[in-house]
Structure formats: C-alpha cells, structure tokens
Amino acid sequence: TDIDQKFIMVQPKFYAQTKGSFTVTVKDGDKVVATQTVPAHDGTSVVLPIKKPKLWSPSSPFLYDVVYEVKDSQGKITDVVNSYVGMRKIHVEGNKVYLNNEPFYQRLVLDQGFYPDGIYTASCLGELEADIDRSMAMGFNGARLHQKVFEPLFLSLCDKKGYIVWG
C-alpha cells in the first residue's frame, strides 16, 4: 500500500501463463472502492487508486476486503482468492518510529509463543486470540515475536485487532 499516493499495488505471480485476465477488487464491506482487470501475465502490476483511504492503526484496525480472480480467455473464472489489506505506512525518521506519518510510541512485549498444552503450538484459535487480548489488556500495543515463526492465523488476528508485531 502507498498511503501518501493513495493506492494499493498488486504484483501477481502466475505458475502458468494464460491468455486470460486477472481482476483485483477492493471492497469496504459490500461497497467496491476499486477494481482493475489486466492480462494474467507475470510482470504485470495492478494499481488500484483509493480515493479516500481508511488507514489501519491500533486504534482503528480497518481492513479492506480484496478479491483476486483469474479468468480464462472465454471469461470463465478459473481461480479466486479472498483476502484483505490494511493501508498503513511505517517508517523511521531520526530516532522516532512513525505510523501513517504520525509519531508512534511502541509499547511491545517480548512474545515467544509458548503454550502450556502445545509448547510452541496453540491448541486452538481461542488460545491465540487470548494471548493477544491479555497483552492488550496490560497496555501493550504490540509484540516483538521471538524464537519461532508465528502462525499466519496469529498474524491475521493481530491485523484484525490492531496489534503491531515485529518478527
């Protein structure tokens, strides 16, 4: 995402060349805020202007829904992926971290992802979610993830809850 220029860019990678098309649709609930169709070829970039972007932050963890579709040359859908994206920007200037061009104080807990019942694997989704909720209840706005690669499901929950993670 590029919040300064107000767009989302997608650079797809295809495993087989096709004579079809690739469509990306960005939605805010049921409302389509951007859509673009391009030939389904490697090296193609899809730029989706977002007129009034809703920015993701811990206080407002807004996520756009994104639908990716590949169609064959007859227009038949051959593949669909549903995902999401948060429009955000993190950068450093001097000795300060900025989120969405505003100074952002990080209060991070060191998280090693240890679970009594599964060692480094949570026994259920609720356990992953409770881990985030406990940290947020203690006043942390994120975590420095340590010692393992965390589950994509955990990272998705962080996006949805507004929890910053560094790994």
PDB file of C-alpha atoms in Angstrom:
ATOM      1  CA  THR A   1       0.000   0.000   0.000  1.00  0.00           C
ATOM      2  CA  ASP A   2       1.044   3.608  -0.517  1.00  0.00           C
ATOM      3  CA  ILE A   3      -0.914   5.919   1.769  1.00  0.00           C
ATOM      4  CA  ASP A   4       0.863   9.057   0.517  1.00  0.00           C
ATOM      5  CA  GLN A   5      -0.140   8.467  -3.119  1.00  0.00           C
ATOM      6  CA  LYS A   6      -3.404   6.749  -2.091  1.00  0.00           C
ATOM      7  CA  PHE A   7      -3.140   3.445  -3.902  1.00  0.00           C
ATOM      8  CA  ILE A   8      -2.721  -0.290  -3.496  1.00  0.00           C
ATOM      9  CA  MET A   9      -0.360  -2.123  -5.843  1.00  0.00           C
ATOM     10  CA  VAL A  10      -0.516  -5.836  -6.575  1.00  0.00           C
ATOM     11  CA  GLN A  11       2.223  -7.699  -8.435  1.00  0.00           C
ATOM     12  CA  PRO A  12       0.896 -11.218  -9.070  1.00  0.00           C
ATOM     13  CA  LYS A  13       2.997 -14.283  -9.812  1.00  0.00           C
ATOM     14  CA  PHE A  14       1.389 -16.906 -12.040  1.00  0.00           C
ATOM     15  CA  TYR A  15       2.505 -20.526 -12.154  1.00  0.00           C
ATOM     16  CA  ALA A  16       1.324 -20.957 -15.728  1.00  0.00           C
ATOM     17  CA  GLN A  17       0.953 -18.403 -18.475  1.00  0.00           C
ATOM     18  CA  THR A  18      -2.612 -17.863 -19.545  1.00  0.00           C
ATOM     19  CA  LYS A  19      -4.378 -15.885 -22.234  1.00  0.00           C
ATOM     20  CA  GLY A  20      -6.929 -14.859 -19.676  1.00  0.00           C
ATOM     21  CA  SER A  21      -7.332 -11.941 -17.325  1.00  0.00           C
ATOM     22  CA  PHE A  22      -6.605 -11.089 -13.716  1.00  0.00           C
ATOM     23  CA  THR A  23      -9.015  -8.902 -11.739  1.00  0.00           C
ATOM     24  CA  VAL A  24      -8.419  -7.342  -8.333  1.00  0.00           C
ATOM     25  CA  THR A  25     -11.387  -5.896  -6.447  1.00  0.00           C
ATOM     26  CA  VAL A  26     -11.023  -3.900  -3.216  1.00  0.00           C
ATOM     27  CA  LYS A  27     -14.107  -3.597  -1.019  1.00  0.00           C
ATOM     28  CA  ASP A  28     -15.211  -1.731   2.074  1.00  0.00           C
ATOM     29  CA  GLY A  29     -17.941  -4.098   3.254  1.00  0.00           C
ATOM     30  CA  ASP A  30     -20.269  -4.528   0.258  1.00  0.00           C
ATOM     31  CA  LYS A  31     -19.062  -1.340  -1.451  1.00  0.00           C
ATOM     32  CA  VAL A  32     -16.462  -1.710  -4.221  1.00  0.00           C
ATOM     33  CA  VAL A  33     -13.877   1.052  -3.758  1.00  0.00           C
ATOM     34  CA  ALA A  34     -11.529  -0.023  -6.577  1.00  0.00           C
ATOM     35  CA  THR A  35     -11.288  -2.670  -9.266  1.00  0.00           C
ATOM     36  CA  GLN A  36      -8.854  -3.292 -12.079  1.00  0.00           C
ATOM     37  CA  THR A  37      -8.514  -6.001 -14.745  1.00  0.00           C
ATOM     38  CA  VAL A  38      -5.232  -6.737 -16.528  1.00  0.00           C
ATOM     39  CA  PRO A  39      -3.848  -9.589 -18.656  1.00  0.00           C
ATOM     40  CA  ALA A  40      -2.870 -12.587 -16.500  1.00  0.00           C
ATOM     41  CA  HIS A  41       0.885 -12.481 -17.114  1.00  0.00           C
ATOM     42  CA  ASP A  42       3.904 -12.374 -14.806  1.00  0.00           C
ATOM     43  CA  GLY A  43       5.396  -8.917 -14.513  1.00  0.00           C
ATOM     44  CA  THR A  44       2.035  -7.163 -14.696  1.00  0.00           C
ATOM     45  CA  SER A  45       1.360  -4.626 -11.952  1.00  0.00           C
ATOM     46  CA  VAL A  46      -2.137  -3.737 -10.854  1.00  0.00           C
ATOM     47  CA  VAL A  47      -2.502  -0.236  -9.392  1.00  0.00           C
ATOM     48  CA  LEU A  48      -5.738   0.468  -7.548  1.00  0.00           C
ATOM     49  CA  PRO A  49      -6.330   4.119  -6.606  1.00  0.00           C
ATOM     50  CA  ILE A  50      -8.196   4.536  -3.298  1.00  0.00           C
ATOM     51  CA  LYS A  51      -9.853   7.968  -3.246  1.00  0.00           C
ATOM     52  CA  LYS A  52     -10.416   8.350   0.499  1.00  0.00           C
ATOM     53  CA  PRO A  53      -8.327   5.627   2.136  1.00  0.00           C
ATOM     54  CA  LYS A  54      -9.248   4.373   5.586  1.00  0.00           C
ATOM     55  CA  LEU A  55      -5.936   3.858   7.326  1.00  0.00           C
ATOM     56  CA  TRP A  56      -5.133   0.906   9.568  1.00  0.00           C
ATOM     57  CA  SER A  57      -3.892   1.715  13.083  1.00  0.00           C
ATOM     58  CA  PRO A  58      -4.115   0.100  16.525  1.00  0.00           C
ATOM     59  CA  SER A  59      -6.940   2.482  17.436  1.00  0.00           C
ATOM     60  CA  SER A  60      -8.760   1.799  14.142  1.00  0.00           C
ATOM     61  CA  PRO A  61      -7.699  -1.533  12.628  1.00  0.00           C
ATOM     62  CA  PHE A  62      -9.647  -1.137   9.382  1.00  0.00           C
ATOM     63  CA  LEU A  63      -9.051  -3.785   6.738  1.00  0.00           C
ATOM     64  CA  TYR A  64     -10.267  -3.721   3.142  1.00  0.00           C
ATOM     65  CA  ASP A  65     -11.510  -6.995   1.666  1.00  0.00           C
ATOM     66  CA  VAL A  66      -9.695  -7.961  -1.535  1.00  0.00           C
ATOM     67  CA  VAL A  67     -10.841 -10.463  -4.165  1.00  0.00           C
ATOM     68  CA  TYR A  68      -8.389 -11.799  -6.753  1.00  0.00           C
ATOM     69  CA  GLU A  69      -9.867 -13.573  -9.799  1.00  0.00           C
ATOM     70  CA  VAL A  70      -8.231 -15.290 -12.755  1.00  0.00           C
ATOM     71  CA  LYS A  71     -10.397 -15.855 -15.834  1.00  0.00           C
ATOM     72  CA  ASP A  72      -9.615 -17.873 -18.931  1.00  0.00           C
ATOM     73  CA  SER A  73      -9.875 -16.443 -22.456  1.00  0.00           C
ATOM     74  CA  GLN A  74     -13.631 -17.240 -22.526  1.00  0.00           C
ATOM     75  CA  GLY A  75     -14.231 -15.267 -19.311  1.00  0.00           C
ATOM     76  CA  LYS A  76     -14.720 -18.332 -17.088  1.00  0.00           C
ATOM     77  CA  ILE A  77     -13.338 -17.919 -13.555  1.00  0.00           C
ATOM     78  CA  THR A  78     -10.548 -20.468 -13.021  1.00  0.00           C
ATOM     79  CA  ASP A  79      -9.258 -19.274  -9.643  1.00  0.00           C
ATOM     80  CA  VAL A  80     -10.450 -16.993  -6.827  1.00  0.00           C
ATOM     81  CA  VAL A  81      -8.648 -15.859  -3.681  1.00  0.00           C
ATOM     82  CA  ASN A  82     -10.318 -13.808  -0.934  1.00  0.00           C
ATOM     83  CA  SER A  83      -8.001 -11.803   1.299  1.00  0.00           C
ATOM     84  CA  TYR A  84      -7.636  -8.426   2.959  1.00  0.00           C
ATOM     85  CA  VAL A  85      -5.260  -5.484   3.164  1.00  0.00           C
ATOM     86  CA  GLY A  86      -4.659  -2.733   5.687  1.00  0.00           C
ATOM     87  CA  MET A  87      -3.496   0.610   4.342  1.00  0.00           C
ATOM     88  CA  ARG A  88      -0.643   1.667   6.607  1.00  0.00           C
ATOM     89  CA  LYS A  89       2.844   3.058   6.482  1.00  0.00           C
ATOM     90  CA  ILE A  90       5.643   2.535   8.979  1.00  0.00           C
ATOM     91  CA  HIS A  91       8.882   4.449   8.678  1.00  0.00           C
ATOM     92  CA  VAL A  92      11.708   5.820  10.821  1.00  0.00           C
ATOM     93  CA  GLU A  93      12.942   9.407  10.903  1.00  0.00           C
ATOM     94  CA  GLY A  94      15.845  10.171  13.206  1.00  0.00           C
ATOM     95  CA  ASN A  95      15.124   8.263  16.396  1.00  0.00           C
ATOM     96  CA  LYS A  96      11.337   8.088  16.006  1.00  0.00           C
ATOM     97  CA  VAL A  97       9.053   5.460  14.516  1.00  0.00           C
ATOM     98  CA  TYR A  98       6.099   6.782  12.531  1.00  0.00           C
ATOM     99  CA  LEU A  99       2.824   5.048  11.754  1.00  0.00           C
ATOM    100  CA  ASN A 100       0.809   6.654   8.956  1.00  0.00           C
ATOM    101  CA  ASN A 101       3.134   9.690   9.072  1.00  0.00           C
ATOM    102  CA  GLU A 102       2.450  10.309  12.779  1.00  0.00           C
ATOM    103  CA  PRO A 103       4.933   9.606  15.624  1.00  0.00           C
ATOM    104  CA  PHE A 104       4.062   6.237  17.129  1.00  0.00           C
ATOM    105  CA  TYR A 105       5.183   5.053  20.541  1.00  0.00           C
ATOM    106  CA  GLN A 106       5.600   1.301  20.583  1.00  0.00           C
ATOM    107  CA  ARG A 107       4.931  -0.472  23.835  1.00  0.00           C
ATOM    108  CA  LEU A 108       5.898  -4.016  22.854  1.00  0.00           C
ATOM    109  CA  VAL A 109       6.023  -7.219  24.846  1.00  0.00           C
ATOM    110  CA  LEU A 110       8.553  -9.944  24.005  1.00  0.00           C
ATOM    111  CA  ASP A 111       6.438 -12.887  22.841  1.00  0.00           C
ATOM    112  CA  GLN A 112       7.979 -16.323  22.389  1.00  0.00           C
ATOM    113  CA  GLY A 113       4.682 -18.014  21.577  1.00  0.00           C
ATOM    114  CA  PHE A 114       4.851 -20.640  24.315  1.00  0.00           C
ATOM    115  CA  TYR A 115       1.652 -22.536  25.143  1.00  0.00           C
ATOM    116  CA  PRO A 116       1.480 -24.937  28.113  1.00  0.00           C
ATOM    117  CA  ASP A 117      -0.594 -27.523  26.228  1.00  0.00           C
ATOM    118  CA  GLY A 118       1.241 -27.434  22.910  1.00  0.00           C
ATOM    119  CA  ILE A 119       4.661 -25.949  23.638  1.00  0.00           C
ATOM    120  CA  TYR A 120       5.112 -23.769  20.503  1.00  0.00           C
ATOM    121  CA  THR A 121       1.700 -24.555  19.006  1.00  0.00           C
ATOM    122  CA  ALA A 122      -1.543 -23.153  20.371  1.00  0.00           C
ATOM    123  CA  SER A 123      -4.173 -25.827  20.973  1.00  0.00           C
ATOM    124  CA  CYS A 124      -6.952 -23.686  19.459  1.00  0.00           C
ATOM    125  CA  LEU A 125      -7.806 -20.357  17.864  1.00  0.00           C
ATOM    126  CA  GLY A 126      -9.120 -19.063  21.195  1.00  0.00           C
ATOM    127  CA  GLU A 127      -5.703 -19.529  22.768  1.00  0.00           C
ATOM    128  CA  LEU A 128      -4.046 -17.410  20.067  1.00  0.00           C
ATOM    129  CA  GLU A 129      -6.679 -14.713  20.461  1.00  0.00           C
ATOM    130  CA  ALA A 130      -6.451 -14.759  24.274  1.00  0.00           C
ATOM    131  CA  ASP A 131      -2.683 -14.241  24.023  1.00  0.00           C
ATOM    132  CA  ILE A 132      -3.239 -11.000  22.084  1.00  0.00           C
ATOM    133  CA  ASP A 133      -6.126  -9.874  24.310  1.00  0.00           C
ATOM    134  CA  ARG A 134      -4.083 -10.368  27.516  1.00  0.00           C
ATOM    135  CA  SER A 135      -1.200  -8.310  26.134  1.00  0.00           C
ATOM    136  CA  MET A 136      -3.521  -5.522  25.020  1.00  0.00           C
ATOM    137  CA  ALA A 137      -5.281  -5.532  28.426  1.00  0.00           C
ATOM    138  CA  MET A 138      -1.874  -4.964  30.065  1.00  0.00           C
ATOM    139  CA  GLY A 139      -1.361  -1.859  27.916  1.00  0.00           C
ATOM    140  CA  PHE A 140       0.864  -3.266  25.174  1.00  0.00           C
ATOM    141  CA  ASN A 141       0.117  -2.167  21.603  1.00  0.00           C
ATOM    142  CA  GLY A 142       2.197  -4.898  20.007  1.00  0.00           C
ATOM    143  CA  ALA A 143       4.786  -7.613  20.350  1.00  0.00           C
ATOM    144  CA  ARG A 144       8.306  -8.427  19.279  1.00  0.00           C
ATOM    145  CA  LEU A 145       7.952 -12.009  18.146  1.00  0.00           C
ATOM    146  CA  HIS A 146      10.874 -14.188  19.137  1.00  0.00           C
ATOM    147  CA  GLN A 147      12.291 -17.713  18.767  1.00  0.00           C
ATOM    148  CA  LYS A 148       9.879 -19.054  16.146  1.00  0.00           C
ATOM    149  CA  VAL A 149       7.916 -18.240  13.022  1.00  0.00           C
ATOM    150  CA  PHE A 150       4.406 -17.424  14.191  1.00  0.00           C
ATOM    151  CA  GLU A 151       1.305 -18.929  12.624  1.00  0.00           C
ATOM    152  CA  PRO A 152      -0.286 -16.896   9.800  1.00  0.00           C
ATOM    153  CA  LEU A 153      -3.555 -17.154  11.749  1.00  0.00           C
ATOM    154  CA  PHE A 154      -1.938 -15.367  14.709  1.00  0.00           C
ATOM    155  CA  LEU A 155      -0.696 -12.586  12.413  1.00  0.00           C
ATOM    156  CA  SER A 156      -4.156 -12.259  10.861  1.00  0.00           C
ATOM    157  CA  LEU A 157      -5.705 -11.881  14.321  1.00  0.00           C
ATOM    158  CA  CYS A 158      -3.149  -9.150  15.072  1.00  0.00           C
ATOM    159  CA  ASP A 159      -4.188  -7.284  11.908  1.00  0.00           C
ATOM    160  CA  LYS A 160      -7.857  -7.527  12.857  1.00  0.00           C
ATOM    161  CA  LYS A 161      -7.305  -6.464  16.482  1.00  0.00           C
ATOM    162  CA  GLY A 162      -4.911  -3.587  15.795  1.00  0.00           C
ATOM    163  CA  TYR A 163      -1.839  -5.217  17.348  1.00  0.00           C
ATOM    164  CA  ILE A 164       1.582  -4.294  15.934  1.00  0.00           C
ATOM    165  CA  VAL A 165       4.044  -7.170  15.500  1.00  0.00           C
ATOM    166  CA  TRP A 166       7.752  -7.268  14.713  1.00  0.00           C
ATOM    167  CA  GLY A 167       9.341 -10.569  13.791  1.00  0.00           C
TER     168      GLY A 167
END
